[in-house]
Coordinates of C-alpha atoms in Angstrom, one line a residue:
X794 CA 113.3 107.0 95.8
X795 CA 110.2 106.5 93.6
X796 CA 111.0 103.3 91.9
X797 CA 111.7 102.0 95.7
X798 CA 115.5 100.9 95.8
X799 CA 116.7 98.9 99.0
X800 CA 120.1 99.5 98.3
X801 CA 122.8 101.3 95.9
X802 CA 126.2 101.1 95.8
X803 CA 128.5 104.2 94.8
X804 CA 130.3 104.1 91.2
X805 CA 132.4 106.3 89.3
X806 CA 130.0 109.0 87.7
X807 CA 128.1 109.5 90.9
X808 CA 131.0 111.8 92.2
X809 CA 130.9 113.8 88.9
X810 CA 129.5 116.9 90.5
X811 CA 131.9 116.7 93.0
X812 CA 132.2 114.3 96.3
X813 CA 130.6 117.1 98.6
X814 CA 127.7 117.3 96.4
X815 CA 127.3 113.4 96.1
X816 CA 127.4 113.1 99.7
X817 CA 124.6 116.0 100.5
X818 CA 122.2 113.7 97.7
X819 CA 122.5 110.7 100.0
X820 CA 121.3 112.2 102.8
X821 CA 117.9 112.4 101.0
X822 CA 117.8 108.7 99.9
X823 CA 115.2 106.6 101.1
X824 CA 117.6 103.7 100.9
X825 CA 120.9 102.5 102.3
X826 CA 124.2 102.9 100.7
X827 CA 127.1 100.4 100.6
X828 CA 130.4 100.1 100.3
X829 CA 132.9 98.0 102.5
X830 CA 136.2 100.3 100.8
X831 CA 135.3 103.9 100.9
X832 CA 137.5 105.0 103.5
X833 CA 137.0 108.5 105.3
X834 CA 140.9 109.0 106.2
X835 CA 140.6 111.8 108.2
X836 CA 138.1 109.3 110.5
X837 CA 139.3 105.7 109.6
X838 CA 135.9 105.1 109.1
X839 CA 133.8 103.8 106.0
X840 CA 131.7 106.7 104.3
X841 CA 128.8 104.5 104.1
X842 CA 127.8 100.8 105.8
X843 CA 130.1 98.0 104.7
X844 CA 127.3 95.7 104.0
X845 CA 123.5 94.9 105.2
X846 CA 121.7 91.9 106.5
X847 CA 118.2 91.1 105.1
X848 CA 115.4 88.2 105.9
X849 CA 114.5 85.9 103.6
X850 CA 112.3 83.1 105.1
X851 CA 114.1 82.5 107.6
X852 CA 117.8 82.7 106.3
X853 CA 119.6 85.8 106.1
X854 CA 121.6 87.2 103.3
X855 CA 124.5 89.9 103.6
X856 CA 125.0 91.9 100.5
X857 CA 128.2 93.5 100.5
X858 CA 129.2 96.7 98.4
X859 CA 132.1 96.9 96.8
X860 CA 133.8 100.2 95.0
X861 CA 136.1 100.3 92.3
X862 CA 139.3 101.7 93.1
X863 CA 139.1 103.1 89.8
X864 CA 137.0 105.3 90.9
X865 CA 139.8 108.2 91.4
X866 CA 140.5 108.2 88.0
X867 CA 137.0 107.6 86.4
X868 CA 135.9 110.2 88.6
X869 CA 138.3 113.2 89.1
X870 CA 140.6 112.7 91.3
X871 CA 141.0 115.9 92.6
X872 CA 137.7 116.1 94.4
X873 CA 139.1 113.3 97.1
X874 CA 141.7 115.8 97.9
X875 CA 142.9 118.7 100.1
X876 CA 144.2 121.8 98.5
X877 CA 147.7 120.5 99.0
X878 CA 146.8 117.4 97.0
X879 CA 146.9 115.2 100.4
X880 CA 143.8 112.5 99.5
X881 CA 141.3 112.6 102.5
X882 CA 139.2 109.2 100.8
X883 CA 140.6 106.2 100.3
X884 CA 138.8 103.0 98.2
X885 CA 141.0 100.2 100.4
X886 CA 143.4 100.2 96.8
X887 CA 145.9 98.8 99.1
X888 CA 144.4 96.4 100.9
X889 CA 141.7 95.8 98.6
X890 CA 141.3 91.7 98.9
X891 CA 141.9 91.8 102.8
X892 CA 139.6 94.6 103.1
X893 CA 136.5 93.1 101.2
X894 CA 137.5 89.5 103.2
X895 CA 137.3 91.4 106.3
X896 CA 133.7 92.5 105.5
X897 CA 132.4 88.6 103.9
X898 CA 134.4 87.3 107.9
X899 CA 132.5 90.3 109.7
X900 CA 129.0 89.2 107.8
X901 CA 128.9 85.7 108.3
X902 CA 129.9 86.5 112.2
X903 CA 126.7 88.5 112.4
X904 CA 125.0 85.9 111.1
X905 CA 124.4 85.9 107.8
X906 CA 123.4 82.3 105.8
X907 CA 124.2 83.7 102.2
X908 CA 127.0 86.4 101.1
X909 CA 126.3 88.4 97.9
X910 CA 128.5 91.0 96.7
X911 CA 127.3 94.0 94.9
X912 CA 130.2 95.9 93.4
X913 CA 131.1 98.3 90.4
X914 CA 134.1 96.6 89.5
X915 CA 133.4 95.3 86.0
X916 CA 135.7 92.9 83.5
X917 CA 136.2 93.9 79.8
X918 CA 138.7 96.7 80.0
X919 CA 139.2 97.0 83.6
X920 CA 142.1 97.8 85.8
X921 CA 143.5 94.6 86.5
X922 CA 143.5 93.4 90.1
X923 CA 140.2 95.4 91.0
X924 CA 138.0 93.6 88.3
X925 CA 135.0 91.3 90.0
X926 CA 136.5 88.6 88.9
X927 CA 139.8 89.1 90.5
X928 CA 137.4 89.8 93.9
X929 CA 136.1 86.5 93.5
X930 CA 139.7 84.2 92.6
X931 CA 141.1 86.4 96.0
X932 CA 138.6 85.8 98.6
X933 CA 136.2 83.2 100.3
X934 CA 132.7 83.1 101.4
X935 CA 130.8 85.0 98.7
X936 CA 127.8 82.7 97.6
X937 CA 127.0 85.5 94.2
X938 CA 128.1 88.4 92.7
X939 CA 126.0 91.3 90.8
X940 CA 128.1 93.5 89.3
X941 CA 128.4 96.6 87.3
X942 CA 130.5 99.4 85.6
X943 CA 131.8 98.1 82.6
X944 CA 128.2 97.7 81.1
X945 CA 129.0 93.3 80.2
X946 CA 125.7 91.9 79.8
X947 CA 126.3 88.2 82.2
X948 CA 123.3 86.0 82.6
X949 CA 124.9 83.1 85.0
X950 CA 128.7 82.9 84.6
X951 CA 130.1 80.5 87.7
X952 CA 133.9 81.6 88.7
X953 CA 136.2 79.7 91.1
X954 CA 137.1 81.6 94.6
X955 CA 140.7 81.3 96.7
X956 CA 139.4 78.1 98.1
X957 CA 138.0 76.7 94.5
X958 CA 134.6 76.9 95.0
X959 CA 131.8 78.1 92.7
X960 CA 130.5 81.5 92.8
X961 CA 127.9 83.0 90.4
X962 CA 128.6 86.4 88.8
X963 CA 125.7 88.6 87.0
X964 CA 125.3 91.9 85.7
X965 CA 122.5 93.3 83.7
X966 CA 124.3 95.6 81.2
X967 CA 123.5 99.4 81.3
X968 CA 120.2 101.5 81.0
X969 CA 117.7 99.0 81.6
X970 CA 118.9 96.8 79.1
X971 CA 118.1 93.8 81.4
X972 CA 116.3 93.2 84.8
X973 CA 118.3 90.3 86.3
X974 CA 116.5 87.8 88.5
X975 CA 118.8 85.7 91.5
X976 CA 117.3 82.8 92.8
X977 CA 119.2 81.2 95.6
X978 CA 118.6 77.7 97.1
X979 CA 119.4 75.9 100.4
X980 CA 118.8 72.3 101.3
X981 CA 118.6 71.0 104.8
X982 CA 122.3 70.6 104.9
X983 CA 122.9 74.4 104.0
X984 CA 124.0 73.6 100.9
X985 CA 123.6 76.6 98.3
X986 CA 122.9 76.8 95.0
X987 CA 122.5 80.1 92.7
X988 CA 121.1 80.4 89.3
X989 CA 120.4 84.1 87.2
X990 CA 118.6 85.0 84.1
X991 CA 118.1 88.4 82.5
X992 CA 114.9 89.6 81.0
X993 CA 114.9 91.9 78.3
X994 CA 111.8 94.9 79.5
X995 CA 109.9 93.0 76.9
X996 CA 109.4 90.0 78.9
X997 CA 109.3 91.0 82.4
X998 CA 105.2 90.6 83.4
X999 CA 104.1 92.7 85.7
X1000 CA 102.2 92.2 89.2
X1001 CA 98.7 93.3 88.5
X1002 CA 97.5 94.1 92.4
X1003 CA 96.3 97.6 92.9
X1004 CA 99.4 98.5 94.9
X1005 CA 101.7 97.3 92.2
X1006 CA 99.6 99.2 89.6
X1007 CA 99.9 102.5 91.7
X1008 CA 103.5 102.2 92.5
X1009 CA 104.4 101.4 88.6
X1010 CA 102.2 105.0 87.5
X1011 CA 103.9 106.5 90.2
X1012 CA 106.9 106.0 88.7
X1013 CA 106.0 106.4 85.5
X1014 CA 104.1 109.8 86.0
X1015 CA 107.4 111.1 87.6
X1016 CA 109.3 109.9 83.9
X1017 CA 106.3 111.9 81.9
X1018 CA 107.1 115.4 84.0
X1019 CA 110.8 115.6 83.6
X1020 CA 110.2 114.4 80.0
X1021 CA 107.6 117.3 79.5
X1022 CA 110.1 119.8 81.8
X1023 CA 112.9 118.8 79.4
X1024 CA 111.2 119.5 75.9
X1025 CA 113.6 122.2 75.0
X1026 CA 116.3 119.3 74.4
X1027 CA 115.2 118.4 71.2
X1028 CA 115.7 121.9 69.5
X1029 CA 117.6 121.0 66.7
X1030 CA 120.6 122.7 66.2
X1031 CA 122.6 121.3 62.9
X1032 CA 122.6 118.6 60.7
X1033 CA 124.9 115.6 60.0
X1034 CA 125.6 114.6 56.6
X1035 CA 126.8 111.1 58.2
X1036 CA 126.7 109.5 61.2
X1037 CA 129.4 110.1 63.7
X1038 CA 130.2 107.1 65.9
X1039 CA 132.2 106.0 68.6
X1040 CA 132.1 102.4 67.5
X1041 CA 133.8 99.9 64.8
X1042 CA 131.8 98.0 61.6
X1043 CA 130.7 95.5 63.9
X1044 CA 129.1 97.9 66.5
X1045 CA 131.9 97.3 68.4
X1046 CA 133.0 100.1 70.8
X1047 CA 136.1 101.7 69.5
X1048 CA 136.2 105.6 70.7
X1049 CA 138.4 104.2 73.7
X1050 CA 141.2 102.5 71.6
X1051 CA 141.0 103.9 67.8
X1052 CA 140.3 107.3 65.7
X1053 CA 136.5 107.6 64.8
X1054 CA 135.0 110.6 63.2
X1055 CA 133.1 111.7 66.3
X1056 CA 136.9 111.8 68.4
X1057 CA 138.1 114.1 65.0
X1058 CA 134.8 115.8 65.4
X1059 CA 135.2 116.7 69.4
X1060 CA 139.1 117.6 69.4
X1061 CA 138.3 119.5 66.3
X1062 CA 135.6 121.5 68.3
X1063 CA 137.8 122.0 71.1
X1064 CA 140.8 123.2 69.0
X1065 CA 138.5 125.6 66.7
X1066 CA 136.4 127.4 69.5
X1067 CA 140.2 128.2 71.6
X1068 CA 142.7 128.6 68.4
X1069 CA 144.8 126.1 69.8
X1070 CA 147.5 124.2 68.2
X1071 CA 146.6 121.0 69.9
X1072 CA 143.2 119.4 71.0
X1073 CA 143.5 116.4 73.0
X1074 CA 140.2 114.6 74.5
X1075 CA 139.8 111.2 76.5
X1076 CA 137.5 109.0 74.6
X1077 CA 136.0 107.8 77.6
X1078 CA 134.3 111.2 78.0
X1079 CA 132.6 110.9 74.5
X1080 CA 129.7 108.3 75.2
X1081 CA 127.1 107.8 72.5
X1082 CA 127.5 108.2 68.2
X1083 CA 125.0 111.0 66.5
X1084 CA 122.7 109.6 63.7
X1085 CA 122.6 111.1 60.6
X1086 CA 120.2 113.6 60.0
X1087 CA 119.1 116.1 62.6
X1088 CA 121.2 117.2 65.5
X1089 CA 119.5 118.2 68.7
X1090 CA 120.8 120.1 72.1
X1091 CA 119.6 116.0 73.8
X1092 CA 122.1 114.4 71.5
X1093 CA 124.9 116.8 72.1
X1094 CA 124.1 116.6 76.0
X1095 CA 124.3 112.3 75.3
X1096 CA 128.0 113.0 73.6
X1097 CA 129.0 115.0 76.2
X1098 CA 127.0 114.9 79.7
X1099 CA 129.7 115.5 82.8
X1100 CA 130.0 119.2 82.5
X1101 CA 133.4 119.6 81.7
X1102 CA 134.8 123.1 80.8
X1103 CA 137.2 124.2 77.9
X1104 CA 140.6 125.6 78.9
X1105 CA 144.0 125.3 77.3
X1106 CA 147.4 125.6 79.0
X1107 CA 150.9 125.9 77.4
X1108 CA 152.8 122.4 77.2
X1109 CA 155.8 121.0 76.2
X1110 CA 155.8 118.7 73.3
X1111 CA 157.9 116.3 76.2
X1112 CA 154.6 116.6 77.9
X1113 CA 152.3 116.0 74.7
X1114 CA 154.1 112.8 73.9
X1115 CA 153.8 111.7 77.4
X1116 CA 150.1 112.3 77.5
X1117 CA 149.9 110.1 74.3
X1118 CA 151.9 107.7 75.5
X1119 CA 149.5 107.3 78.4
X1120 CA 146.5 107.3 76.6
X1121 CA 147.8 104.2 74.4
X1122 CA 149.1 102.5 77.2
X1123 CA 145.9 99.5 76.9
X1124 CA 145.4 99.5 72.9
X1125 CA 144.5 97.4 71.4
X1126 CA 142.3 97.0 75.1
X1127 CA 140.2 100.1 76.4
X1128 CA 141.2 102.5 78.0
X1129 CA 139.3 105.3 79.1
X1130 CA 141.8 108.6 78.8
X1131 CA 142.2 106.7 75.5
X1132 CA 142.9 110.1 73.5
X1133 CA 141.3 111.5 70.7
X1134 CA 143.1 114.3 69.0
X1135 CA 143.0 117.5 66.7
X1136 CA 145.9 119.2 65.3
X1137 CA 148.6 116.5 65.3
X1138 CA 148.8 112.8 64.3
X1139 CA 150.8 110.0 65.5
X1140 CA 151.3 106.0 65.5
X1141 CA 150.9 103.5 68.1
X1142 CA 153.2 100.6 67.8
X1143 CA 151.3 97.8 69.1
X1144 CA 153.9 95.4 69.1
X1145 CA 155.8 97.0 72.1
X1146 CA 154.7 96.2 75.5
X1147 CA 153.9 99.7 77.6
X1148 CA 156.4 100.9 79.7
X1149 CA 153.9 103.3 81.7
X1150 CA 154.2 103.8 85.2
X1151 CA 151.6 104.4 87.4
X1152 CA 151.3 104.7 91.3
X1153 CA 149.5 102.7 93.4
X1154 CA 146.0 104.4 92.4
X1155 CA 146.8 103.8 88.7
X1156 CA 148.0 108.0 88.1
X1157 CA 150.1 108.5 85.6
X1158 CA 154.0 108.7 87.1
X1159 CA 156.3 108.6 83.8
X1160 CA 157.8 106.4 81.2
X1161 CA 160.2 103.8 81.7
X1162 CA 161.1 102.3 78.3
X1163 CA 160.6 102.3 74.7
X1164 CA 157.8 104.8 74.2
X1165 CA 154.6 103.0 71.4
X1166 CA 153.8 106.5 70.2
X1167 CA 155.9 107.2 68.1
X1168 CA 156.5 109.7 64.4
X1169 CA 154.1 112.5 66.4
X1170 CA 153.5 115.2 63.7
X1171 CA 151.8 118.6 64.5
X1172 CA 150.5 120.8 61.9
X1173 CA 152.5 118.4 59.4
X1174 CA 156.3 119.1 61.8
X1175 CA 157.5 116.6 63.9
X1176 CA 157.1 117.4 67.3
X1177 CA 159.2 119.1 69.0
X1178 CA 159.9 118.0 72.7
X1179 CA 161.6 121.3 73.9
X1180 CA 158.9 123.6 71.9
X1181 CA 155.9 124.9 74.1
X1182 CA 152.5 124.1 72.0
X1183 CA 149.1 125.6 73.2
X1184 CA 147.1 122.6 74.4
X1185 CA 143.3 122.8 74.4
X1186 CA 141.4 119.8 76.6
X1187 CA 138.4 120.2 79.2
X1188 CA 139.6 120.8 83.1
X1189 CA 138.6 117.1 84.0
X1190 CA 142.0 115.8 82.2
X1191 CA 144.6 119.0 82.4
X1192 CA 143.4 120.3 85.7
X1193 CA 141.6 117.6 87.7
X1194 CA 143.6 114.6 87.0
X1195 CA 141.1 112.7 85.4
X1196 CA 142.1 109.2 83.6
X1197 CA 145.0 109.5 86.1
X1198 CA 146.5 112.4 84.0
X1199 CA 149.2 114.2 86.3
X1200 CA 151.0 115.7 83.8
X1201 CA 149.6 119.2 83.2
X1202 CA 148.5 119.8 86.3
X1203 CA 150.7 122.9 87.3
X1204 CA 151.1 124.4 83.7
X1205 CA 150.3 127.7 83.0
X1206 CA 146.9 128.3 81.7
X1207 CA 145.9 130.8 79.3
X1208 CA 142.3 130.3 79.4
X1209 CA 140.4 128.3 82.1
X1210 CA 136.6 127.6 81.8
X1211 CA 135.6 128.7 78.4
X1212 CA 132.6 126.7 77.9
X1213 CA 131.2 123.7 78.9
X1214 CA 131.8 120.9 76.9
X1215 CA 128.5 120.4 75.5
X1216 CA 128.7 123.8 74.6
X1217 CA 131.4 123.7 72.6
X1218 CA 130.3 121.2 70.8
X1219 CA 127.0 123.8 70.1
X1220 CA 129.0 126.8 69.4
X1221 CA 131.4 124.5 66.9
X1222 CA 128.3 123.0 64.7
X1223 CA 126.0 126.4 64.8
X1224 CA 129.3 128.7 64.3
X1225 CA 132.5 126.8 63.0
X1226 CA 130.3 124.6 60.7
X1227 CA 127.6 127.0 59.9
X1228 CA 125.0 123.9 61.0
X1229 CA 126.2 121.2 59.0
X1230 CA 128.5 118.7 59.8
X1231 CA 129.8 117.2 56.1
X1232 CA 132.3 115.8 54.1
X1233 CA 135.2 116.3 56.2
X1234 CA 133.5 113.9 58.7
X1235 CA 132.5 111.3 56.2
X1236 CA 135.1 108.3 57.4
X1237 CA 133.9 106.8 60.4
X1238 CA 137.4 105.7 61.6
X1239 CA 138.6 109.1 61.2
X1240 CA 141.7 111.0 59.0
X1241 CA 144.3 109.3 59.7
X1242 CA 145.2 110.7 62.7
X1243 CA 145.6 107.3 65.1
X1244 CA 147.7 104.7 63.3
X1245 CA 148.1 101.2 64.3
X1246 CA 151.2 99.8 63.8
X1247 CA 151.2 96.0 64.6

């Protein structure tokens, strides 16, 4: 509200304290929501406006939000759900295309000169079919599209829609890494023409009126309070000996298809703090490496910021193998419930096409072929498939279905919200590790645990 949005549309982690909550924070937004495929089922109705129309000299310009259906599993899927597992939301995953053309058909009936789409879709390591470029080769009459959620950094990349016409697609990155400026042309004959650039912070000047002055301090003296309210994050709590990353040599993320000694680090917290046999934790929900040196309670928060909490259930090893089999479904590509792992090792053999299945709303259903993971060895046996191991994880995967992980959902549960996630994380440096985090650590791709086979 302070930095003066006109609009926003809904992404993954903005359900992450659940849909009810989400949905009681929009009501005190001073701007307007979007999203043409957020589907109230028990209504028939979109949650939010499919789209808005805004002046610009004259010609008007619908921008058009757009949801990933991703968003069940990025999210939790559980929270779209009744307590019968009956899902009350929909995001349009089955008629996705028809749904969006729908919206760019409805738009230009109302009058609109230029279509933009604003959508959380991303590219790089996205569910095929729901990516923005799939949006743009499946429909016509978008003129540009800004998009986000896979963080790509895309000054002015032109794509071809159903009908083979250019469209312009953008996105900014993450964090402010960019402000991205659209500048859209029409000639007399209502031709259009798009171009984009991105500005690193560095080179963006700055409007120096009175009122543009005011409303940047405003903004800023809002940053300086929470800063000064926060202080207490950067109470050191340990040291690290090296650094603990979620990337490769090249910078490179890798947490979300490879071992890294922050994954070993995680699952080994999680295993130690519930005396598990097994740890298993999605890479996707470890999001930033720790520098060497100090540890404070703000980096630890960074690693792990959803809120998760610590609970372990009894599984089969049948189950376990599934689970890894799921996770490795996209390697060498990303994949979010990518899994990190404590207590057992195993290969993935690359060279073998994934026989996952998954439902319409890409949840894990079974395994149809060849399984990739194979030679799975827990505490230095092979596992057994029949044998019931004690399985330590957050309640995001085992409980809440997160990553589209079905499979341990009506297990029986020996200890159910330990700890939040960032608090195990605490308890495992300060207690388990007596405040240093050393030599065991010192690999940045890990043990051994995750091995490649191509």
């Amino acid at each position: 509200n302070t930095v003066g949005y006109d609009y926003a549309i809904p992404g993954n982690h903005e359900f992450d304290y659940s849909l009810s909550t989400f949905l009681d924070l929009t009501k005190n937004a001073d701007f307007t929501y979007l999203s043409a495929n957020f589907v109230d089922l028990q209504t028939g109705s979109t949650v939010f406006t499919p789209y808005a129309v805004k002046d610009f000299d004259g010609k008007k310009a619908a921008f058009i939000g757009i949801c990933t259906p991703e968003t069940y599993t990025k999210s939790t899927p559980v929270y779209f759900q009744d307590e019968n597992g009956n899902y009350l939301y929909s995001f349009s995953e089955n008629t996705f295309y028809e749904t969006i053309q729908n919206t760019i058909d409805q738009a230009r009936e109302d009058g609109a000169d230029i279509v933009i789409a604003v959508g959380h879709l991303g590219i790089n390591g996205m569910a095929s079919g729901w990516k923005s470029t799939d949006v743009i080769a499946n429909t016509t009459g978008i003129d540009a599209f800004i998009d986000g959620h896979s963080h790509e950094t895309i000054a002015n990349s032109i794509y071809q829609n159903k009908d083979g016409e250019d469209v312009t697609l953008t996105s900014t990155g993450s964090k402010f890494d960019n402000f991205g400026i659209m500048e859209i042309q029409m000639d007399a004959s209502n031709d259009i023409s798009v171009t984009t650039q991105l500005l690193h912070p560095s080179e963006v000047t700055y409007d120096s009126s009175e009122a543009a002055s005011e409303a940047y301090h405003s903004v800023q003296n809002k940053i300086d309070h929470y800063n000064q309210e926060l202080s207490y994050l950067y109470e050191v709590l340990g040291t690290a000996e090296t650094e603990l990353t979620i990337n490769n040599a090249e910078g490179v993320r890798r947490i979300r298809s490879g071992e890294t000694n922050l994954g070993d680090f995680v699952a080994d917290a999680y295993r130690s703090i519930c005396q598990a046999d097994i740890a298993l934790v999605n890479g996707g929900g470890i999001r930033v490496s720790i520098k060497e040196g100090d540890i404070t309670l703000n980096d630890i928060l960074k690693v792990h910021p959803f809120g998760n909490a610590l609970c372990v259930c009894e599984a089969t090893g049948q189950q376990i193998l599934d689970a890894l089999e799921f996770g490795a479904k996209d390697v060498p590509g990303e994949f979010g419930g990518f899994l990190q792992v404590s207590g057992l090792t195993y290969e993935i053999h690359t060279y073998l096409p994934s026989t996952v299945k998954m439902d319409e709303k890409r949840m894990f259903v079974g395994v149809e072929g060849e399984y990739r993971v194979k030679n799975v060895m827990v505490g230095g046996e092979p596992l057994d498939l029949e044998k019931i191991y004690t399985l330590a994880s957050h309640n995001y995967m085992l409980q809440g279905q997160g990553d589209g992980y079905t499979i341990f959902e009506d297990n029986v549960y020996t200890q159910e919200s330990v700890m939040l996630d960032n608090q195990v994380l605490i308890t495992y440096i300060t207690e388990g590790l007596n405040g240093v985090v050393g030599a065991d650590y010192a690999n940045p791709y890990g043990q051994g645990r995750i091995v490649a086979v191509e």
